[in-house]
XYZ file of C-alpha atoms in Angstrom:
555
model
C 29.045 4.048 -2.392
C 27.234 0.667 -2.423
C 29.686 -2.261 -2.926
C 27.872 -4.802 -4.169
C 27.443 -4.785 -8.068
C 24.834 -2.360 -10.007
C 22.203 -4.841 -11.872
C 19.769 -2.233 -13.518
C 20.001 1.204 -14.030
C 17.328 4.160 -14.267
C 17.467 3.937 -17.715
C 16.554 0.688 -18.344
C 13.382 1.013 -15.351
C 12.458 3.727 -17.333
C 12.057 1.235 -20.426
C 9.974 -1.250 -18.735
C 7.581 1.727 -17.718
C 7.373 3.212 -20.595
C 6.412 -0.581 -22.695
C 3.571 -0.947 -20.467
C 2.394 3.209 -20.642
C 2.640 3.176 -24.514
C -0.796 2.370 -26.271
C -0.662 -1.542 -28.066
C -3.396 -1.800 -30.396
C -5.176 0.259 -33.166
C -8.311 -2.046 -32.164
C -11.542 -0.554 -32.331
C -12.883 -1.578 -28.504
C -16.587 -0.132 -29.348
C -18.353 -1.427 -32.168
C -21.008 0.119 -33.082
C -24.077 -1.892 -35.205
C -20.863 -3.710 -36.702
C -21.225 -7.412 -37.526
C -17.811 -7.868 -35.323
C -16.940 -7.284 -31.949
C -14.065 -7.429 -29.802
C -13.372 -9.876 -27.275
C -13.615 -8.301 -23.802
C -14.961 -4.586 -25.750
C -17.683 -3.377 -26.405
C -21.198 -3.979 -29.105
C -23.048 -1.474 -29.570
C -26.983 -1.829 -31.433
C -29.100 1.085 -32.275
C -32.513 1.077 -32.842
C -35.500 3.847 -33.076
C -38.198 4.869 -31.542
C -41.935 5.035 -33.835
C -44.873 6.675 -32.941
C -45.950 8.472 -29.648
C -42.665 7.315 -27.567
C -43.834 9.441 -24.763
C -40.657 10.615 -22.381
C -37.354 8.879 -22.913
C -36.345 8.492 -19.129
C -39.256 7.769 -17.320
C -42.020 6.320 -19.706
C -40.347 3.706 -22.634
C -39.330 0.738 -21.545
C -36.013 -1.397 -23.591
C -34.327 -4.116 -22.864
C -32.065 -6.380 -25.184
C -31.372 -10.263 -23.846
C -27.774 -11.098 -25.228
C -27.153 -14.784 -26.026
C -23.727 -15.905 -25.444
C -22.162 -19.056 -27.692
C -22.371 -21.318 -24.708
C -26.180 -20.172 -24.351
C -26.068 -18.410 -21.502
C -27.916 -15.126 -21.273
C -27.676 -11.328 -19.727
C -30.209 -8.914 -20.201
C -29.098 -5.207 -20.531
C -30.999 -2.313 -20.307
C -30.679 0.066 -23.021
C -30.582 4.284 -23.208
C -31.914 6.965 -24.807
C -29.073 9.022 -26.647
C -31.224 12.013 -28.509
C -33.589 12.454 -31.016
C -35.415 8.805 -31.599
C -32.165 6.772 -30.938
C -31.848 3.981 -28.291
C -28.624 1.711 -27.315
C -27.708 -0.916 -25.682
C -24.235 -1.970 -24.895
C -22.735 -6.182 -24.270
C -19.328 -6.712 -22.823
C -18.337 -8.848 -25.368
C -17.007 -11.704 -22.591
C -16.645 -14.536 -24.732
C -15.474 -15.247 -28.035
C -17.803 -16.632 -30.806
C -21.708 -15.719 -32.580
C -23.828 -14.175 -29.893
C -26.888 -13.744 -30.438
C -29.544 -10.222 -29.029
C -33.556 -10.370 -29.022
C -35.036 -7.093 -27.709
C -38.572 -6.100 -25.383
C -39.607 -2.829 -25.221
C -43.447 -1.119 -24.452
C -42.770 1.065 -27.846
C -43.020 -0.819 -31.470
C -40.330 0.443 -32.716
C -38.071 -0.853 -30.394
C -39.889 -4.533 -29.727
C -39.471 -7.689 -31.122
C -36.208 -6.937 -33.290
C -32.988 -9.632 -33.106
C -29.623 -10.211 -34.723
C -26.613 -11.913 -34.302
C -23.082 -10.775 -34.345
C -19.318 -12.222 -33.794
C -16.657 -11.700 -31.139
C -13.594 -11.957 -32.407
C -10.066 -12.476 -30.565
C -8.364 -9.563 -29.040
C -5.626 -8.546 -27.004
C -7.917 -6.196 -24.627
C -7.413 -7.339 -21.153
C -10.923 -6.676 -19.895
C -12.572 -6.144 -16.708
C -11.447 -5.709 -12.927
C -12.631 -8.558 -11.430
C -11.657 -10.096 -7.784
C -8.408 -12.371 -8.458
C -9.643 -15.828 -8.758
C -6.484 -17.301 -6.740
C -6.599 -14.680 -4.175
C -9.746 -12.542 -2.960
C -7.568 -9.712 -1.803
C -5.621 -8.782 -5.657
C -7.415 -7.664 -8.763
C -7.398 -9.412 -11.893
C -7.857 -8.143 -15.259
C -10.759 -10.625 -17.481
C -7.731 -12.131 -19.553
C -6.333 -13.424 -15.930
C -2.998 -10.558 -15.489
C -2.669 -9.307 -12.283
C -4.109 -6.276 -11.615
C -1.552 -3.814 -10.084
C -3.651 -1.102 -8.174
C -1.886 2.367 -7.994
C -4.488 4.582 -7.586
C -5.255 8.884 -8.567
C -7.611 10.833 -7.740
C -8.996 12.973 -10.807
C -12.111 14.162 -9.460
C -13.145 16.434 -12.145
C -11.451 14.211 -14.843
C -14.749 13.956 -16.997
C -16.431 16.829 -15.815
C -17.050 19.064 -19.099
C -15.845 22.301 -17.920
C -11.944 21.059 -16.783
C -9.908 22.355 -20.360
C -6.564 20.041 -19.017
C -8.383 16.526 -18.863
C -5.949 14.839 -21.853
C -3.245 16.085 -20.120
C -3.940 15.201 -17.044
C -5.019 11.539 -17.890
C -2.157 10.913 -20.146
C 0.172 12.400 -18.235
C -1.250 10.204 -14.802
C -0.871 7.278 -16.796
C 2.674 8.206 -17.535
C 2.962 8.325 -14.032
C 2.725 4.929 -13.158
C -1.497 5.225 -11.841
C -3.783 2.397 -13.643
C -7.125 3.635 -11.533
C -8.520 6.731 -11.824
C -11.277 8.453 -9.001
C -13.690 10.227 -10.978
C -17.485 11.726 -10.661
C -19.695 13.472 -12.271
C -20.313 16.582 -10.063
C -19.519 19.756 -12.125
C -20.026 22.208 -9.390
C -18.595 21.416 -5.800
C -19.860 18.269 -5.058
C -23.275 18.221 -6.671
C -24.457 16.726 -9.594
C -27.237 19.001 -11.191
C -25.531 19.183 -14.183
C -26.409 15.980 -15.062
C -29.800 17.371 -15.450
C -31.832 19.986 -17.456
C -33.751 23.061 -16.022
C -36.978 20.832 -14.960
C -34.789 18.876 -12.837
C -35.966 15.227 -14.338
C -34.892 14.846 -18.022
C -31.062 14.335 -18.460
C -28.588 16.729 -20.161
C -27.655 14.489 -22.787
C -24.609 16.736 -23.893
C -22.914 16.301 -20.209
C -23.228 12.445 -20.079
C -21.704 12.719 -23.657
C -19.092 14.780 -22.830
C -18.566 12.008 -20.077
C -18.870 9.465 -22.364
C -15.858 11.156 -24.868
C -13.478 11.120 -22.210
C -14.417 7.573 -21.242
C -13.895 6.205 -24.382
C -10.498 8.304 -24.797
C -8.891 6.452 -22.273
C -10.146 3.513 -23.427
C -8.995 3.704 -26.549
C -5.388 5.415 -25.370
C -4.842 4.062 -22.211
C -7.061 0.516 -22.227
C -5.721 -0.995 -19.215
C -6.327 1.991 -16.794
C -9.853 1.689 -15.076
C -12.268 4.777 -14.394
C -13.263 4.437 -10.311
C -16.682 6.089 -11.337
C -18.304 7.910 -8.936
C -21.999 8.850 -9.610
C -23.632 10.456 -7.253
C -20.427 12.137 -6.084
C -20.700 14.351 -2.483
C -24.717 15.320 -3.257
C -26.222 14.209 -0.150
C -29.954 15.483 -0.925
C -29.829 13.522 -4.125
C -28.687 10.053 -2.057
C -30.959 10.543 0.674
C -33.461 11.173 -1.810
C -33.074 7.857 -3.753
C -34.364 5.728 -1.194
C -37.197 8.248 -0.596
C -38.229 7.132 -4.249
C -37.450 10.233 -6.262
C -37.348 9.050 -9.645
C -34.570 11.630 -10.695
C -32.068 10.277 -7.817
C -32.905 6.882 -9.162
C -32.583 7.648 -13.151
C -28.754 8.976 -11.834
C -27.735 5.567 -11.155
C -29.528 3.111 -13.536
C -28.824 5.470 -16.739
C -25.245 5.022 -15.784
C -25.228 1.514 -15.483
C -27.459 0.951 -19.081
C -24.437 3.648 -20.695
C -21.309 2.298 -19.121
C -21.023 -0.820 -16.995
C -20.366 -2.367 -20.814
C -17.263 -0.846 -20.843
C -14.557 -2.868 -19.927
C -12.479 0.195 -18.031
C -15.162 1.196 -15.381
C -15.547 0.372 -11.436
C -18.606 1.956 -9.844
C -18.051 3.561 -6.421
C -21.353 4.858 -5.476
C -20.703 7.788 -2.900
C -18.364 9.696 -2.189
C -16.971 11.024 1.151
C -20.206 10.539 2.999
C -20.389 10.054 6.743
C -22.480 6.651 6.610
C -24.826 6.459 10.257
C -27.650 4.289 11.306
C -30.182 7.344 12.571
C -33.354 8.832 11.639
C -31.801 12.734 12.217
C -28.917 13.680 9.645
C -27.084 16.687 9.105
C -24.344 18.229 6.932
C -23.003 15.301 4.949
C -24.439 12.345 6.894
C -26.369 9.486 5.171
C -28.232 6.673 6.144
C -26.989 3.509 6.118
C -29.889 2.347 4.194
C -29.425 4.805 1.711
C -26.114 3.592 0.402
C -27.653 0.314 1.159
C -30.305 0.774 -0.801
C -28.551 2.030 -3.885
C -26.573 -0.605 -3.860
C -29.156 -3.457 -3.873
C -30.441 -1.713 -6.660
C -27.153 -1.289 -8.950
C -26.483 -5.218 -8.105
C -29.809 -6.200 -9.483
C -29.279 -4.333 -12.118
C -25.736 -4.605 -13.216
C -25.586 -7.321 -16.107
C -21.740 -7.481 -16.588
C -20.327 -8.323 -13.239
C -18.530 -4.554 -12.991
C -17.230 -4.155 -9.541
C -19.255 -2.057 -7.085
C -18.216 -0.204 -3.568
C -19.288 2.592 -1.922
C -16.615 5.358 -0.706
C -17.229 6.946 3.261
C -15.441 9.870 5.159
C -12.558 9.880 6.513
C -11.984 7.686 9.767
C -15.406 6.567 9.149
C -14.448 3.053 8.262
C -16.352 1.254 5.568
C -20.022 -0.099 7.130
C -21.557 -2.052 4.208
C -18.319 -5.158 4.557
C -20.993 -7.951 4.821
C -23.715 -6.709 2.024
C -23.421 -9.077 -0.982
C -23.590 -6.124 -3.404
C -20.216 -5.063 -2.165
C -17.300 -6.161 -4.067
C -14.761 -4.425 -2.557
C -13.763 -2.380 0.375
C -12.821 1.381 0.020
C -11.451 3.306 3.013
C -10.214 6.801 3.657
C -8.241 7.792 6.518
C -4.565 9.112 7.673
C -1.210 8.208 7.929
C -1.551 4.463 6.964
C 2.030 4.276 6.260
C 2.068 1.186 8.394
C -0.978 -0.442 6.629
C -2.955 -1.260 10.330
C -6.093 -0.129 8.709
C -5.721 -2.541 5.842
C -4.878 -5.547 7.816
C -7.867 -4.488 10.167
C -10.142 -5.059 7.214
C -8.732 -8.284 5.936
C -10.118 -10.167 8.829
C -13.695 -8.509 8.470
C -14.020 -10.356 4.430
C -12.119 -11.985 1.787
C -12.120 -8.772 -0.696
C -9.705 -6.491 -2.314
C -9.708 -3.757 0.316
C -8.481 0.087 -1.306
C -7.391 3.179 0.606
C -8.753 5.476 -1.520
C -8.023 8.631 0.385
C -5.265 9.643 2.709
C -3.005 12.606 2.610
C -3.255 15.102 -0.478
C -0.180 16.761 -1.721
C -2.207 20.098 -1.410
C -4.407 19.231 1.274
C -3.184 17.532 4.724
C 0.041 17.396 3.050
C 3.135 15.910 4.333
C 6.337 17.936 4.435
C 8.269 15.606 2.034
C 5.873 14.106 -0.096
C 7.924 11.808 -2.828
C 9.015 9.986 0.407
C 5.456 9.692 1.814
C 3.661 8.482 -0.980
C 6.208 6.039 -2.088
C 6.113 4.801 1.486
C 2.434 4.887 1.493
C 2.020 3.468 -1.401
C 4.820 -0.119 -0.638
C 3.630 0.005 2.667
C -0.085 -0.609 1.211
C 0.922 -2.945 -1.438
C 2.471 -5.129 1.270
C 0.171 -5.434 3.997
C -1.983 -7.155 0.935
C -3.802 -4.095 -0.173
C -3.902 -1.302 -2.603
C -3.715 2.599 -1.843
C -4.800 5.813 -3.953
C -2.623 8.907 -4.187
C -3.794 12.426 -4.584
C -2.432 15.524 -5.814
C -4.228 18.554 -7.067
C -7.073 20.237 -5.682
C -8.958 18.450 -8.132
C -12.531 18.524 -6.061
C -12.637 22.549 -7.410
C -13.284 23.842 -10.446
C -10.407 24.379 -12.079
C -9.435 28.068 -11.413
C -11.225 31.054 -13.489
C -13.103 28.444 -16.231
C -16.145 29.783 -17.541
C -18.639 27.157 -18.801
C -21.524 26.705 -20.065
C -23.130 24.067 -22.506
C -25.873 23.872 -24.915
C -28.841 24.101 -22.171
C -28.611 27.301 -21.122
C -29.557 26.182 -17.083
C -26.345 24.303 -17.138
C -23.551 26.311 -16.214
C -20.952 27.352 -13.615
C -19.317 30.523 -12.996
C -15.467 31.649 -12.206
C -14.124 30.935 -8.908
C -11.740 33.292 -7.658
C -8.449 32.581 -9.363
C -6.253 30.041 -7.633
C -4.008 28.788 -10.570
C -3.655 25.510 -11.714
C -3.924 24.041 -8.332
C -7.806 23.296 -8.448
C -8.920 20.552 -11.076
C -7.414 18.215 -13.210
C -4.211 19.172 -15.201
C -1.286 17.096 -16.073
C 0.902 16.166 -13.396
C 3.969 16.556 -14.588
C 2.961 19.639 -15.815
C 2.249 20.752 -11.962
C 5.520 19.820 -11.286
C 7.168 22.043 -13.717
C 4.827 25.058 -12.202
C 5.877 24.052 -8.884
C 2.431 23.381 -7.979
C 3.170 19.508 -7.186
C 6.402 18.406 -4.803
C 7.076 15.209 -6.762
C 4.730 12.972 -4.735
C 3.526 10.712 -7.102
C 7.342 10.549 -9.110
C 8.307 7.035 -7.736
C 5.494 5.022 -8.894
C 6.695 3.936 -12.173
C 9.339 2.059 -10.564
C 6.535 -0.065 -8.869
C 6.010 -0.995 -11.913
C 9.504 -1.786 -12.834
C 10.011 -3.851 -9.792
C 7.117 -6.375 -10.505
C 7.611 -6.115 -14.354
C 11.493 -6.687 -13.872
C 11.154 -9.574 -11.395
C 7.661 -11.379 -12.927
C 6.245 -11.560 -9.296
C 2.919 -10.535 -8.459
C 1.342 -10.157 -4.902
C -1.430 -13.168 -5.332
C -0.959 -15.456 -2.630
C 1.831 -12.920 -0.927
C 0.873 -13.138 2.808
C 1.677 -9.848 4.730
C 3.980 -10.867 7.497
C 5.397 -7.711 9.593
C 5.901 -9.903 12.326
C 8.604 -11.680 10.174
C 10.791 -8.375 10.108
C 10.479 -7.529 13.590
C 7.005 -6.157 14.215
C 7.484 -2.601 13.465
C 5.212 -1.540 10.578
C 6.840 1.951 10.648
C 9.796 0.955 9.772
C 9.231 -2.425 8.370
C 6.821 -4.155 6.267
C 6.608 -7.769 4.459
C 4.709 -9.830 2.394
C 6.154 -13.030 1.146
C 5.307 -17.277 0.170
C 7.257 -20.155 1.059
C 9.879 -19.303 -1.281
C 9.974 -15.449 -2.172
C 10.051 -12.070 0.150
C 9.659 -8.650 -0.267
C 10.364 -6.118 2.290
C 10.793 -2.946 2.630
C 12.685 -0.832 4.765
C 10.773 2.477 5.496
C 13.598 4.051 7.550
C 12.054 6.881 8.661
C 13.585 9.878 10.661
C 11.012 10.018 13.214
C 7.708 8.615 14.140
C 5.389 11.680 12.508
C 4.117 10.308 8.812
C 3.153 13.785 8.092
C 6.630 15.167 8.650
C 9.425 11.982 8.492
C 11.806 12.218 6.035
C 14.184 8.898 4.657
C 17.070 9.021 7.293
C 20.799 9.298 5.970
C 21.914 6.124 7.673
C 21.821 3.064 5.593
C 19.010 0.468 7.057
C 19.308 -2.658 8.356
C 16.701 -5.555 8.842
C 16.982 -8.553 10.913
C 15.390 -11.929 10.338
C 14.995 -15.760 10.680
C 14.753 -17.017 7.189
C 13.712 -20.801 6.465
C 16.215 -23.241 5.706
C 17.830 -23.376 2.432
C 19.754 -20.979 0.442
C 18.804 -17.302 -0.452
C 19.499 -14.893 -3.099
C 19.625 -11.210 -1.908
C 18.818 -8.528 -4.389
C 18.483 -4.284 -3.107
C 16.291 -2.578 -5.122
C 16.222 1.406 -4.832
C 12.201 2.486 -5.010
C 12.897 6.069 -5.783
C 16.084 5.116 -8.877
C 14.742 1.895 -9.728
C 18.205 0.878 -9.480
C 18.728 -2.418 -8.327
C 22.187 -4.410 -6.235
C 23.411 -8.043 -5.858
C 24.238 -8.904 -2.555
C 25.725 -12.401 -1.757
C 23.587 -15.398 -1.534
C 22.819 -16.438 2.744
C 22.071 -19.440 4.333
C 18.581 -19.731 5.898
C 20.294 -21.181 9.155
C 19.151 -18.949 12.503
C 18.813 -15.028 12.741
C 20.640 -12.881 10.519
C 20.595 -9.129 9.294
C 20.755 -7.747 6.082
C 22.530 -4.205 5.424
C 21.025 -1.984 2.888
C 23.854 -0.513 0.006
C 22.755 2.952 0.829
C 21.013 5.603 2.842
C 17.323 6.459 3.149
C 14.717 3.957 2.632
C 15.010 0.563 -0.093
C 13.209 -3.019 -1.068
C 14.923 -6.280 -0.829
C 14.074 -8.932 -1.919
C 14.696 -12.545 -0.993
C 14.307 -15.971 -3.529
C 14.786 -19.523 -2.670
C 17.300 -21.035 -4.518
């Protein structure tokens, strides 16, 4: 039994979780042809169409230039949303009268204007790069942004039945981003279209749009990771070849959501990026990412963050194009966070591992241990890291679906229970379909909520603890460290488990005096050790077996 005395218990870790899960306002974030607006949500103006419009997608042109109070300007394209109806969305970044004038090539869309007011809220806003350090994500309002990633796939895909469940109960999880596209069937996104192939299927981009705006308005701090063009590597390659349906894919997205304060665009998605004229299989071009980026940049009039996603051990090509804002990687076994640090000497951005082990596919033997190690491990080498459970790149097993256009639909698979798609997680757990994996993250949470650190300005420093990143890791400033000790039975990722022996660390601390606090990252239980001396080398003794965090203040 650990002798030194028992500071917080489950119970109370629990509590701080469950303050920041549970939904704060009754605020409506989108206002729609209101004379009020939210600060950091969304206005929304509607105007019609007159005469011979001619088609929607390809043919009218509408743009509305918003006015902010200090005078400064964004123009935002709008969208056609059925019938004669066009919209167009602000981000509602700064508080006061703002003012909209619109252009369009149709009359019934030109020439109009307005004002309307943003008024104070409590939304935190968009992801943005920290301002104090380029590595950490801030929300608008200035709060660190603490990154624990899931990967929903099919989270706003129309046919998946379990999508409430599954985002709430991934939010009650401890995960504030969400990895989500828009490909219905494996991969490919034809449902976004109707039978010609060109006009849009308004009633999937709506469905899209409800379960957008649900977790907005449930869950508003988690951000969408939205993924357009998903795995459809004939529709990328075919963007830069100037097909005018590829294109539409990307800049109707951008005119319908990059308003909304909750979405990250991630281009691609698993694509092996290469710079050669003869492709196969799921090989692009480097110019065709590159290309679609340039574009989205140009276009985007909100600042929303923008990245591109590649296959696994492919590294992340596009580090040095200014349309990048952040770097997303997918690999294996980065319980040690090399791959990370690797990429924080190549730029000054916030650098994601998006995809590593699955708890259904490449999955390790004892999974609540690997992701919670995965997942510290990541946070301290001054990254962020993205868990995944279900098979939730398949349909979700035996759904029938079809929606109003009869050309968009997809048939059974054959039946594989609830381990394809998006359903709760806890839900999975119950059904034994899930192992626990993703069980320890809400006492991430705790820790940083509990302690009021961040990691801005947290340097990672494995050489500090003895230059073994398997066992290992540590981020600190001149007067605070974290460090965790991984203690793993072996030297396999896939199949370590915590060892039974309690860890030790050993260190030369600064001078000066130390407090010593254990904290347990799968009870959220935390320990007071005595106070030590910052004189010469010295080891610290964890209060119990397998692995733990402690965590070091100047006094």
């Amino acid at each position: 039994m650990p002798t030194q005395s028992l500071l917080l218990n489950t119970t109370t870790t629990l509590f701080f979780f469950l303050a920041l899960w549970c939904p704060v306002r009754a605020q409506e974030v989108l206002s729609q042809d209101q004379p009020e607006a939210l600060h950091r949500g969304i206005y929304e103006l509607t105007l019609n169409t007159t005469g011979e419009a001619g088609n929607p997608y390809y043919k009218i042109t509408f743009a509305v230039t918003f006015t902010r109070p200090d005078g400064s300007a964004v123009v935002a394209e709008g969208f056609f949303d059925g019938g004669n109806a066009f919209k167009v969305r602000a981000y509602c970044d700064t508080p006061g009268t703002w003012k909209w004038a619109s252009s369009s090539n149709n009359v019934g869309l030109d020439g109009k204007s307005g004002t309307f007011e943003v008024v104070p809220s409590d939304l935190k806003g968009k992801l943005r790069q920290h301002p104090d350090d380029p590595y950490q994500f801030a929300y608008d309002n200035g709060d660190w942004f603490l990154h624990i990633g899931d990967t929903g796939y099919r989270f706003v895909v129309a046919s998946e039945p379990y999508w409430k469940e599954y985002i709430d109960q991934a939010v009650e999880m401890g995960a504030t981003k969400i990895r989500t596209w828009f490909a219905m069937d494996r991969g490919k996104v034809d449902a976004l279209f109707t039978a010609n192939g060109r006009d849009l299927s308004l009633f999937y981009w709506k469905e899209i749009e409800r379960r957008i705006l649900y977790t907005l308005r449930k869950h508003p701090d988690i951000v969408l990771q939205l993924i357009p063009y998903a795995e459809d590597t004939d529709r990328i390659r075919a963007y830069r070849a100037g097909d005018e349906a590829a294109q539409l894919i990307a800049r109707y997205s951008q005119a319908r959501w990059s308003s909304f304060p909750n979405v990250q665009w991630t281009i691609t998605n698993d694509r092996k990026v290469l710079q050669q004229d003869t492709l196969s299989g799921r090989e692009v071009h480097y110019d065709d990412i590159n290309v679609m980026g340039e574009d989205m940049a140009k276009r985007e009039p909100w600042g929303t963050l923008i990245t591109n996603h590649q296959s696994r051990f492919n590294g992340y090509d596009h580090v040095d194009e200014a349309w990048s804002n952040l770097i997303s990687l997918e690999d294996l076994d980065q319980v040690g966070g090399e791959l990370i640090l690797e990429y924080r000497e190549k730029r000054k951005q916030p650098i994601v591992l998006d995809e590593d082990r699955y708890e259904l596919y490449r999955y390790p033997m004892h999974a609540r241990y690997y992701f919670r190690r995965f997942m510290w491990a990541s946070l301290l080498s001054g990254g962020h890291a993205t868990y995944g459970g279900l098979k939730t790149y398949l349909p979700y097993g035996g759904q029938n679906y079809s929606g109003p256009e009869s050309s968009v639909a997809v048939g059974p698979e054959p039946y594989q229970g609830l381990d394809q798609g998006v359903s709760g997680y806890f839900d999975a757990n119950r059904k034994g379909m899930l192992h626990q994996g993703g069980h320890d993250f809400r006492h991430i949470h705790a820790f940083f909520e509990h302690t009021g650190l961040t990691l801005v300005n947290m340097e990672p420093d494995d050489a500090f603890v003895g230059d073994d990143p398997y066992r290992w890791k540590c981020a600190h400033n001149d007067s605070t460290y974290i460090i965790y000790l991984a203690n793993p039975s072996g030297t396999e990722p896939g199949t370590d488990y915590p060892k039974t022996e309690a860890p030790d660390v050993t260190l030369t601390l600064p001078r000066g005096s130390f407090s010593v606090t254990w904290f347990d990252p799968d009870s959220g239980a935390w320990y007071r050790d005595n106070n030590v001396e910052g004189s010469g080398q010295l080891t610290l003794k964890a209060p119990g077996s397998e692995d733990w965090i402690v965590l070091l203040q100047k006094l």
